[in-house]
Amino acid sequence: MRARPPVLPPALLPPLPPVLPLALLLVLLLVGCTACGVGPTAVIGAGEPARGFIEGTRLYFVQDDRLVSVGRPEGPLEAAEAVELLTGGPTSKERERSFDTTLPKNLAVRVTDDGFTLTEGASTPVSRLSRTATGQIVCTIAAATATKRGIEVNDVRVTVPTGGQTRCEDFT
């Protein structure tokens, strides 16, 4: 019969090297982190960028057949001053970026307390002003008014010459 090797009591066992418990802990952490059940996902769109206070003045020009807000460093300006800039059309740099206007040349716009009218000697009657051109004026007035009041652009109602009130979102 063979003799069994002596069994040492736990107190007499040689201590584990200090690296072994650390390695074991690292393996357990790696397994825990990789097996959490969350798989990879694609990029998820978050919608429009955050909006906040915008320095300067916002004018609305046309790009790809839709109204687009364009920042100008002037301002903040009163609505009448913003519309005056708008009727001057896009700058050469804005045109290089494909911004355009549908406003007729030499359009005479008078901004009122709550909207706008075309002045007496205007070469374009109100009825011939396109929907997009009307939107450019409405949105520019709304943006200037909103900046002055500290509210959102779409919270501003603008009275149009054909009667009634409208908001920028009705054109965008």
JSON list of C-alpha atoms in Angstrom, two decimals:
[
{"chain": "A", "resi": 1, "resn": "MET", "atom": "CA", "xyz": [0.00, 0.00, 0.00]},
{"chain": "A", "resi": 2, "resn": "ARG", "atom": "CA", "xyz": [1.19, 3.32, -0.89]},
{"chain": "A", "resi": 3, "resn": "ALA", "atom": "CA", "xyz": [1.61, 6.02, 1.56]},
{"chain": "A", "resi": 4, "resn": "ARG", "atom": "CA", "xyz": [-0.42, 9.12, 1.07]},
{"chain": "A", "resi": 5, "resn": "PRO", "atom": "CA", "xyz": [1.37, 12.40, 0.94]},
{"chain": "A", "resi": 6, "resn": "PRO", "atom": "CA", "xyz": [0.86, 14.35, 4.08]},
{"chain": "A", "resi": 7, "resn": "VAL", "atom": "CA", "xyz": [-1.99, 16.86, 3.98]},
{"chain": "A", "resi": 8, "resn": "LEU", "atom": "CA", "xyz": [-1.01, 20.17, 5.40]},
{"chain": "A", "resi": 9, "resn": "PRO", "atom": "CA", "xyz": [-3.51, 22.16, 7.37]},
{"chain": "A", "resi": 10, "resn": "PRO", "atom": "CA", "xyz": [-4.61, 25.43, 5.61]},
{"chain": "A", "resi": 11, "resn": "ALA", "atom": "CA", "xyz": [-2.58, 27.54, 7.97]},
{"chain": "A", "resi": 12, "resn": "LEU", "atom": "CA", "xyz": [0.58, 25.78, 6.81]},
{"chain": "A", "resi": 13, "resn": "LEU", "atom": "CA", "xyz": [-0.09, 26.10, 3.03]},
{"chain": "A", "resi": 14, "resn": "PRO", "atom": "CA", "xyz": [2.27, 28.43, 1.22]},
{"chain": "A", "resi": 15, "resn": "PRO", "atom": "CA", "xyz": [0.67, 31.84, 0.48]},
{"chain": "A", "resi": 16, "resn": "LEU", "atom": "CA", "xyz": [-0.51, 32.56, -3.06]},
{"chain": "A", "resi": 17, "resn": "PRO", "atom": "CA", "xyz": [1.64, 34.95, -5.02]},
{"chain": "A", "resi": 18, "resn": "PRO", "atom": "CA", "xyz": [0.12, 38.49, -4.78]},
{"chain": "A", "resi": 19, "resn": "VAL", "atom": "CA", "xyz": [-0.26, 38.64, -8.59]},
{"chain": "A", "resi": 20, "resn": "LEU", "atom": "CA", "xyz": [-2.61, 35.65, -8.78]},
{"chain": "A", "resi": 21, "resn": "PRO", "atom": "CA", "xyz": [-5.60, 37.20, -6.91]},
{"chain": "A", "resi": 22, "resn": "LEU", "atom": "CA", "xyz": [-5.17, 40.39, -8.91]},
{"chain": "A", "resi": 23, "resn": "ALA", "atom": "CA", "xyz": [-5.13, 38.44, -12.20]},
{"chain": "A", "resi": 24, "resn": "LEU", "atom": "CA", "xyz": [-8.22, 36.51, -11.13]},
{"chain": "A", "resi": 25, "resn": "LEU", "atom": "CA", "xyz": [-10.03, 39.76, -10.28]},
{"chain": "A", "resi": 26, "resn": "LEU", "atom": "CA", "xyz": [-9.05, 41.23, -13.67]},
{"chain": "A", "resi": 27, "resn": "VAL", "atom": "CA", "xyz": [-10.42, 38.18, -15.52]},
{"chain": "A", "resi": 28, "resn": "LEU", "atom": "CA", "xyz": [-13.70, 38.40, -13.58]},
{"chain": "A", "resi": 29, "resn": "LEU", "atom": "CA", "xyz": [-14.02, 42.12, -14.39]},
{"chain": "A", "resi": 30, "resn": "LEU", "atom": "CA", "xyz": [-13.38, 41.53, -18.09]},
{"chain": "A", "resi": 31, "resn": "VAL", "atom": "CA", "xyz": [-15.95, 38.76, -18.22]},
{"chain": "A", "resi": 32, "resn": "GLY", "atom": "CA", "xyz": [-18.47, 40.95, -16.38]},
{"chain": "A", "resi": 33, "resn": "CYS", "atom": "CA", "xyz": [-17.94, 43.94, -18.66]},
{"chain": "A", "resi": 34, "resn": "THR", "atom": "CA", "xyz": [-18.12, 42.02, -21.92]},
{"chain": "A", "resi": 35, "resn": "ALA", "atom": "CA", "xyz": [-21.08, 39.90, -20.95]},
{"chain": "A", "resi": 36, "resn": "CYS", "atom": "CA", "xyz": [-23.41, 42.68, -19.90]},
{"chain": "A", "resi": 37, "resn": "GLY", "atom": "CA", "xyz": [-25.87, 41.96, -22.71]},
{"chain": "A", "resi": 38, "resn": "VAL", "atom": "CA", "xyz": [-25.61, 45.30, -24.52]},
{"chain": "A", "resi": 39, "resn": "GLY", "atom": "CA", "xyz": [-24.88, 44.73, -28.17]},
{"chain": "A", "resi": 40, "resn": "PRO", "atom": "CA", "xyz": [-23.35, 47.19, -30.59]},
{"chain": "A", "resi": 41, "resn": "THR", "atom": "CA", "xyz": [-25.68, 49.71, -32.24]},
{"chain": "A", "resi": 42, "resn": "ALA", "atom": "CA", "xyz": [-25.52, 52.05, -35.19]},
{"chain": "A", "resi": 43, "resn": "VAL", "atom": "CA", "xyz": [-25.41, 55.83, -34.84]},
{"chain": "A", "resi": 44, "resn": "ILE", "atom": "CA", "xyz": [-28.80, 57.12, -33.69]},
{"chain": "A", "resi": 45, "resn": "GLY", "atom": "CA", "xyz": [-29.94, 60.52, -34.95]},
{"chain": "A", "resi": 46, "resn": "ALA", "atom": "CA", "xyz": [-30.91, 63.00, -32.26]},
{"chain": "A", "resi": 47, "resn": "GLY", "atom": "CA", "xyz": [-32.86, 65.50, -34.35]},
{"chain": "A", "resi": 48, "resn": "GLU", "atom": "CA", "xyz": [-32.26, 69.22, -34.65]},
{"chain": "A", "resi": 49, "resn": "PRO", "atom": "CA", "xyz": [-29.34, 70.86, -32.86]},
{"chain": "A", "resi": 50, "resn": "ALA", "atom": "CA", "xyz": [-30.01, 72.67, -29.63]},
{"chain": "A", "resi": 51, "resn": "ARG", "atom": "CA", "xyz": [-31.28, 76.18, -29.95]},
{"chain": "A", "resi": 52, "resn": "GLY", "atom": "CA", "xyz": [-30.37, 79.07, -27.76]},
{"chain": "A", "resi": 53, "resn": "PHE", "atom": "CA", "xyz": [-29.54, 82.73, -27.89]},
{"chain": "A", "resi": 54, "resn": "ILE", "atom": "CA", "xyz": [-28.20, 83.71, -31.29]},
{"chain": "A", "resi": 55, "resn": "GLU", "atom": "CA", "xyz": [-26.01, 86.77, -31.62]},
{"chain": "A", "resi": 56, "resn": "GLY", "atom": "CA", "xyz": [-26.59, 89.04, -34.57]},
{"chain": "A", "resi": 57, "resn": "THR", "atom": "CA", "xyz": [-29.58, 88.96, -36.88]},
{"chain": "A", "resi": 58, "resn": "ARG", "atom": "CA", "xyz": [-31.34, 86.08, -38.63]},
{"chain": "A", "resi": 59, "resn": "LEU", "atom": "CA", "xyz": [-32.50, 86.61, -42.21]},
{"chain": "A", "resi": 60, "resn": "TYR", "atom": "CA", "xyz": [-34.44, 84.04, -44.21]},
{"chain": "A", "resi": 61, "resn": "PHE", "atom": "CA", "xyz": [-33.22, 83.20, -47.69]},
{"chain": "A", "resi": 62, "resn": "VAL", "atom": "CA", "xyz": [-34.02, 80.35, -50.07]},
{"chain": "A", "resi": 63, "resn": "GLN", "atom": "CA", "xyz": [-31.80, 77.31, -50.57]},
{"chain": "A", "resi": 64, "resn": "ASP", "atom": "CA", "xyz": [-32.94, 74.21, -52.45]},
{"chain": "A", "resi": 65, "resn": "ASP", "atom": "CA", "xyz": [-36.49, 75.64, -52.68]},
{"chain": "A", "resi": 66, "resn": "ARG", "atom": "CA", "xyz": [-36.93, 76.05, -48.92]},
{"chain": "A", "resi": 67, "resn": "LEU", "atom": "CA", "xyz": [-36.52, 78.85, -46.43]},
{"chain": "A", "resi": 68, "resn": "VAL", "atom": "CA", "xyz": [-33.28, 78.76, -44.48]},
{"chain": "A", "resi": 69, "resn": "SER", "atom": "CA", "xyz": [-32.20, 80.97, -41.60]},
{"chain": "A", "resi": 70, "resn": "VAL", "atom": "CA", "xyz": [-28.92, 82.78, -42.28]},
{"chain": "A", "resi": 71, "resn": "GLY", "atom": "CA", "xyz": [-26.98, 84.61, -39.59]},
{"chain": "A", "resi": 72, "resn": "ARG", "atom": "CA", "xyz": [-25.62, 88.09, -40.12]},
{"chain": "A", "resi": 73, "resn": "PRO", "atom": "CA", "xyz": [-23.25, 89.70, -37.62]},
{"chain": "A", "resi": 74, "resn": "GLU", "atom": "CA", "xyz": [-25.22, 92.96, -37.52]},
{"chain": "A", "resi": 75, "resn": "GLY", "atom": "CA", "xyz": [-27.54, 93.38, -34.60]},
{"chain": "A", "resi": 76, "resn": "PRO", "atom": "CA", "xyz": [-29.63, 92.35, -33.00]},
{"chain": "A", "resi": 77, "resn": "LEU", "atom": "CA", "xyz": [-31.68, 94.67, -35.16]},
{"chain": "A", "resi": 78, "resn": "GLU", "atom": "CA", "xyz": [-35.22, 95.95, -35.13]},
{"chain": "A", "resi": 79, "resn": "ALA", "atom": "CA", "xyz": [-37.55, 94.09, -37.49]},
{"chain": "A", "resi": 80, "resn": "ALA", "atom": "CA", "xyz": [-37.59, 96.98, -39.99]},
{"chain": "A", "resi": 81, "resn": "GLU", "atom": "CA", "xyz": [-33.78, 97.04, -40.14]},
{"chain": "A", "resi": 82, "resn": "ALA", "atom": "CA", "xyz": [-33.66, 93.26, -40.61]},
{"chain": "A", "resi": 83, "resn": "VAL", "atom": "CA", "xyz": [-36.18, 93.45, -43.47]},
{"chain": "A", "resi": 84, "resn": "GLU", "atom": "CA", "xyz": [-34.10, 96.22, -45.05]},
{"chain": "A", "resi": 85, "resn": "LEU", "atom": "CA", "xyz": [-31.10, 93.85, -45.02]},
{"chain": "A", "resi": 86, "resn": "LEU", "atom": "CA", "xyz": [-33.31, 91.07, -46.40]},
{"chain": "A", "resi": 87, "resn": "THR", "atom": "CA", "xyz": [-34.51, 93.16, -49.35]},
{"chain": "A", "resi": 88, "resn": "GLY", "atom": "CA", "xyz": [-30.87, 93.83, -50.19]},
{"chain": "A", "resi": 89, "resn": "GLY", "atom": "CA", "xyz": [-30.55, 90.12, -50.98]},
{"chain": "A", "resi": 90, "resn": "PRO", "atom": "CA", "xyz": [-27.84, 87.63, -50.06]},
{"chain": "A", "resi": 91, "resn": "THR", "atom": "CA", "xyz": [-24.21, 88.73, -49.87]},
{"chain": "A", "resi": 92, "resn": "SER", "atom": "CA", "xyz": [-21.72, 87.34, -52.39]},
{"chain": "A", "resi": 93, "resn": "LYS", "atom": "CA", "xyz": [-20.53, 84.81, -49.78]},
{"chain": "A", "resi": 94, "resn": "GLU", "atom": "CA", "xyz": [-24.12, 83.74, -49.12]},
{"chain": "A", "resi": 95, "resn": "ARG", "atom": "CA", "xyz": [-24.69, 83.36, -52.87]},
{"chain": "A", "resi": 96, "resn": "GLU", "atom": "CA", "xyz": [-21.56, 81.17, -53.06]},
{"chain": "A", "resi": 97, "resn": "ARG", "atom": "CA", "xyz": [-23.28, 78.94, -50.48]},
{"chain": "A", "resi": 98, "resn": "SER", "atom": "CA", "xyz": [-26.35, 78.76, -52.78]},
{"chain": "A", "resi": 99, "resn": "PHE", "atom": "CA", "xyz": [-28.58, 81.15, -50.82]},
{"chain": "A", "resi": 100, "resn": "ASP", "atom": "CA", "xyz": [-31.00, 83.12, -52.96]},
{"chain": "A", "resi": 101, "resn": "THR", "atom": "CA", "xyz": [-34.09, 85.28, -52.61]},
{"chain": "A", "resi": 102, "resn": "THR", "atom": "CA", "xyz": [-37.53, 85.25, -54.19]},
{"chain": "A", "resi": 103, "resn": "LEU", "atom": "CA", "xyz": [-38.19, 88.87, -53.26]},
{"chain": "A", "resi": 104, "resn": "PRO", "atom": "CA", "xyz": [-38.72, 91.12, -56.28]},
{"chain": "A", "resi": 105, "resn": "LYS", "atom": "CA", "xyz": [-36.04, 93.76, -56.88]},
{"chain": "A", "resi": 106, "resn": "ASN", "atom": "CA", "xyz": [-36.78, 97.18, -55.38]},
{"chain": "A", "resi": 107, "resn": "LEU", "atom": "CA", "xyz": [-39.50, 95.77, -53.12]},
{"chain": "A", "resi": 108, "resn": "ALA", "atom": "CA", "xyz": [-40.72, 98.50, -50.76]},
{"chain": "A", "resi": 109, "resn": "VAL", "atom": "CA", "xyz": [-41.72, 96.94, -47.44]},
{"chain": "A", "resi": 110, "resn": "ARG", "atom": "CA", "xyz": [-42.97, 98.87, -44.42]},
{"chain": "A", "resi": 111, "resn": "VAL", "atom": "CA", "xyz": [-42.77, 96.99, -41.13]},
{"chain": "A", "resi": 112, "resn": "THR", "atom": "CA", "xyz": [-45.63, 97.74, -38.72]},
{"chain": "A", "resi": 113, "resn": "ASP", "atom": "CA", "xyz": [-46.00, 96.98, -35.02]},
{"chain": "A", "resi": 114, "resn": "ASP", "atom": "CA", "xyz": [-47.29, 93.48, -35.70]},
{"chain": "A", "resi": 115, "resn": "GLY", "atom": "CA", "xyz": [-46.51, 92.76, -39.35]},
{"chain": "A", "resi": 116, "resn": "PHE", "atom": "CA", "xyz": [-45.78, 94.41, -42.66]},
{"chain": "A", "resi": 117, "resn": "THR", "atom": "CA", "xyz": [-47.31, 96.11, -45.68]},
{"chain": "A", "resi": 118, "resn": "LEU", "atom": "CA", "xyz": [-45.99, 96.97, -49.09]},
{"chain": "A", "resi": 119, "resn": "THR", "atom": "CA", "xyz": [-45.64, 100.72, -49.38]},
{"chain": "A", "resi": 120, "resn": "GLU", "atom": "CA", "xyz": [-47.68, 102.89, -51.71]},
{"chain": "A", "resi": 121, "resn": "GLY", "atom": "CA", "xyz": [-45.28, 103.09, -54.63]},
{"chain": "A", "resi": 122, "resn": "ALA", "atom": "CA", "xyz": [-44.38, 99.39, -54.56]},
{"chain": "A", "resi": 123, "resn": "SER", "atom": "CA", "xyz": [-43.90, 97.97, -58.04]},
{"chain": "A", "resi": 124, "resn": "THR", "atom": "CA", "xyz": [-45.20, 94.57, -56.90]},
{"chain": "A", "resi": 125, "resn": "PRO", "atom": "CA", "xyz": [-48.79, 94.33, -55.64]},
{"chain": "A", "resi": 126, "resn": "VAL", "atom": "CA", "xyz": [-49.39, 92.22, -52.55]},
{"chain": "A", "resi": 127, "resn": "SER", "atom": "CA", "xyz": [-51.35, 89.68, -54.57]},
{"chain": "A", "resi": 128, "resn": "ARG", "atom": "CA", "xyz": [-48.29, 89.00, -56.75]},
{"chain": "A", "resi": 129, "resn": "LEU", "atom": "CA", "xyz": [-45.88, 88.39, -53.88]},
{"chain": "A", "resi": 130, "resn": "SER", "atom": "CA", "xyz": [-45.07, 84.66, -53.91]},
{"chain": "A", "resi": 131, "resn": "ARG", "atom": "CA", "xyz": [-45.69, 82.46, -50.89]},
{"chain": "A", "resi": 132, "resn": "THR", "atom": "CA", "xyz": [-41.94, 81.93, -50.49]},
{"chain": "A", "resi": 133, "resn": "ALA", "atom": "CA", "xyz": [-41.26, 85.68, -50.67]},
{"chain": "A", "resi": 134, "resn": "THR", "atom": "CA", "xyz": [-43.97, 86.29, -48.06]},
{"chain": "A", "resi": 135, "resn": "GLY", "atom": "CA", "xyz": [-42.35, 83.60, -45.91]},
{"chain": "A", "resi": 136, "resn": "GLN", "atom": "CA", "xyz": [-38.95, 85.28, -46.19]},
{"chain": "A", "resi": 137, "resn": "ILE", "atom": "CA", "xyz": [-40.42, 88.52, -44.84]},
{"chain": "A", "resi": 138, "resn": "VAL", "atom": "CA", "xyz": [-42.60, 86.86, -42.17]},
{"chain": "A", "resi": 139, "resn": "CYS", "atom": "CA", "xyz": [-39.75, 84.71, -40.83]},
{"chain": "A", "resi": 140, "resn": "THR", "atom": "CA", "xyz": [-37.25, 87.59, -40.82]},
{"chain": "A", "resi": 141, "resn": "ILE", "atom": "CA", "xyz": [-39.70, 89.81, -38.90]},
{"chain": "A", "resi": 142, "resn": "ALA", "atom": "CA", "xyz": [-40.51, 86.96, -36.51]},
{"chain": "A", "resi": 143, "resn": "ALA", "atom": "CA", "xyz": [-36.81, 86.25, -35.87]},
{"chain": "A", "resi": 144, "resn": "ALA", "atom": "CA", "xyz": [-36.02, 89.90, -35.11]},
{"chain": "A", "resi": 145, "resn": "THR", "atom": "CA", "xyz": [-39.08, 90.23, -32.88]},
{"chain": "A", "resi": 146, "resn": "ALA", "atom": "CA", "xyz": [-38.33, 86.96, -31.07]},
{"chain": "A", "resi": 147, "resn": "THR", "atom": "CA", "xyz": [-34.77, 88.06, -30.36]},
{"chain": "A", "resi": 148, "resn": "LYS", "atom": "CA", "xyz": [-35.98, 91.36, -28.88]},
{"chain": "A", "resi": 149, "resn": "ARG", "atom": "CA", "xyz": [-38.64, 89.64, -26.74]},
{"chain": "A", "resi": 150, "resn": "GLY", "atom": "CA", "xyz": [-36.50, 86.64, -25.76]},
{"chain": "A", "resi": 151, "resn": "ILE", "atom": "CA", "xyz": [-38.99, 84.09, -27.13]},
{"chain": "A", "resi": 152, "resn": "GLU", "atom": "CA", "xyz": [-39.04, 81.42, -29.84]},
{"chain": "A", "resi": 153, "resn": "VAL", "atom": "CA", "xyz": [-39.46, 82.47, -33.48]},
{"chain": "A", "resi": 154, "resn": "ASN", "atom": "CA", "xyz": [-42.61, 80.36, -33.89]},
{"chain": "A", "resi": 155, "resn": "ASP", "atom": "CA", "xyz": [-44.24, 82.11, -30.92]},
{"chain": "A", "resi": 156, "resn": "VAL", "atom": "CA", "xyz": [-44.40, 85.34, -32.93]},
{"chain": "A", "resi": 157, "resn": "ARG", "atom": "CA", "xyz": [-47.49, 86.03, -35.06]},
{"chain": "A", "resi": 158, "resn": "VAL", "atom": "CA", "xyz": [-47.01, 88.38, -38.01]},
{"chain": "A", "resi": 159, "resn": "THR", "atom": "CA", "xyz": [-49.87, 90.21, -39.74]},
{"chain": "A", "resi": 160, "resn": "VAL", "atom": "CA", "xyz": [-49.58, 89.90, -43.52]},
{"chain": "A", "resi": 161, "resn": "PRO", "atom": "CA", "xyz": [-50.96, 92.41, -46.08]},
{"chain": "A", "resi": 162, "resn": "THR", "atom": "CA", "xyz": [-53.57, 89.97, -47.42]},
{"chain": "A", "resi": 163, "resn": "GLY", "atom": "CA", "xyz": [-55.11, 89.84, -43.94]},
{"chain": "A", "resi": 164, "resn": "GLY", "atom": "CA", "xyz": [-54.76, 87.56, -41.00]},
{"chain": "A", "resi": 165, "resn": "GLN", "atom": "CA", "xyz": [-51.81, 86.51, -38.93]},
{"chain": "A", "resi": 166, "resn": "THR", "atom": "CA", "xyz": [-49.28, 83.83, -39.64]},
{"chain": "A", "resi": 167, "resn": "ARG", "atom": "CA", "xyz": [-46.14, 82.35, -38.10]},
{"chain": "A", "resi": 168, "resn": "CYS", "atom": "CA", "xyz": [-42.78, 81.41, -39.57]},
{"chain": "A", "resi": 169, "resn": "GLU", "atom": "CA", "xyz": [-43.52, 77.70, -39.19]},
{"chain": "A", "resi": 170, "resn": "ASP", "atom": "CA", "xyz": [-46.36, 78.12, -41.70]},
{"chain": "A", "resi": 171, "resn": "PHE", "atom": "CA", "xyz": [-43.70, 78.64, -44.37]},
{"chain": "A", "resi": 172, "resn": "THR", "atom": "CA", "xyz": [-40.95, 76.22, -43.31]}
]
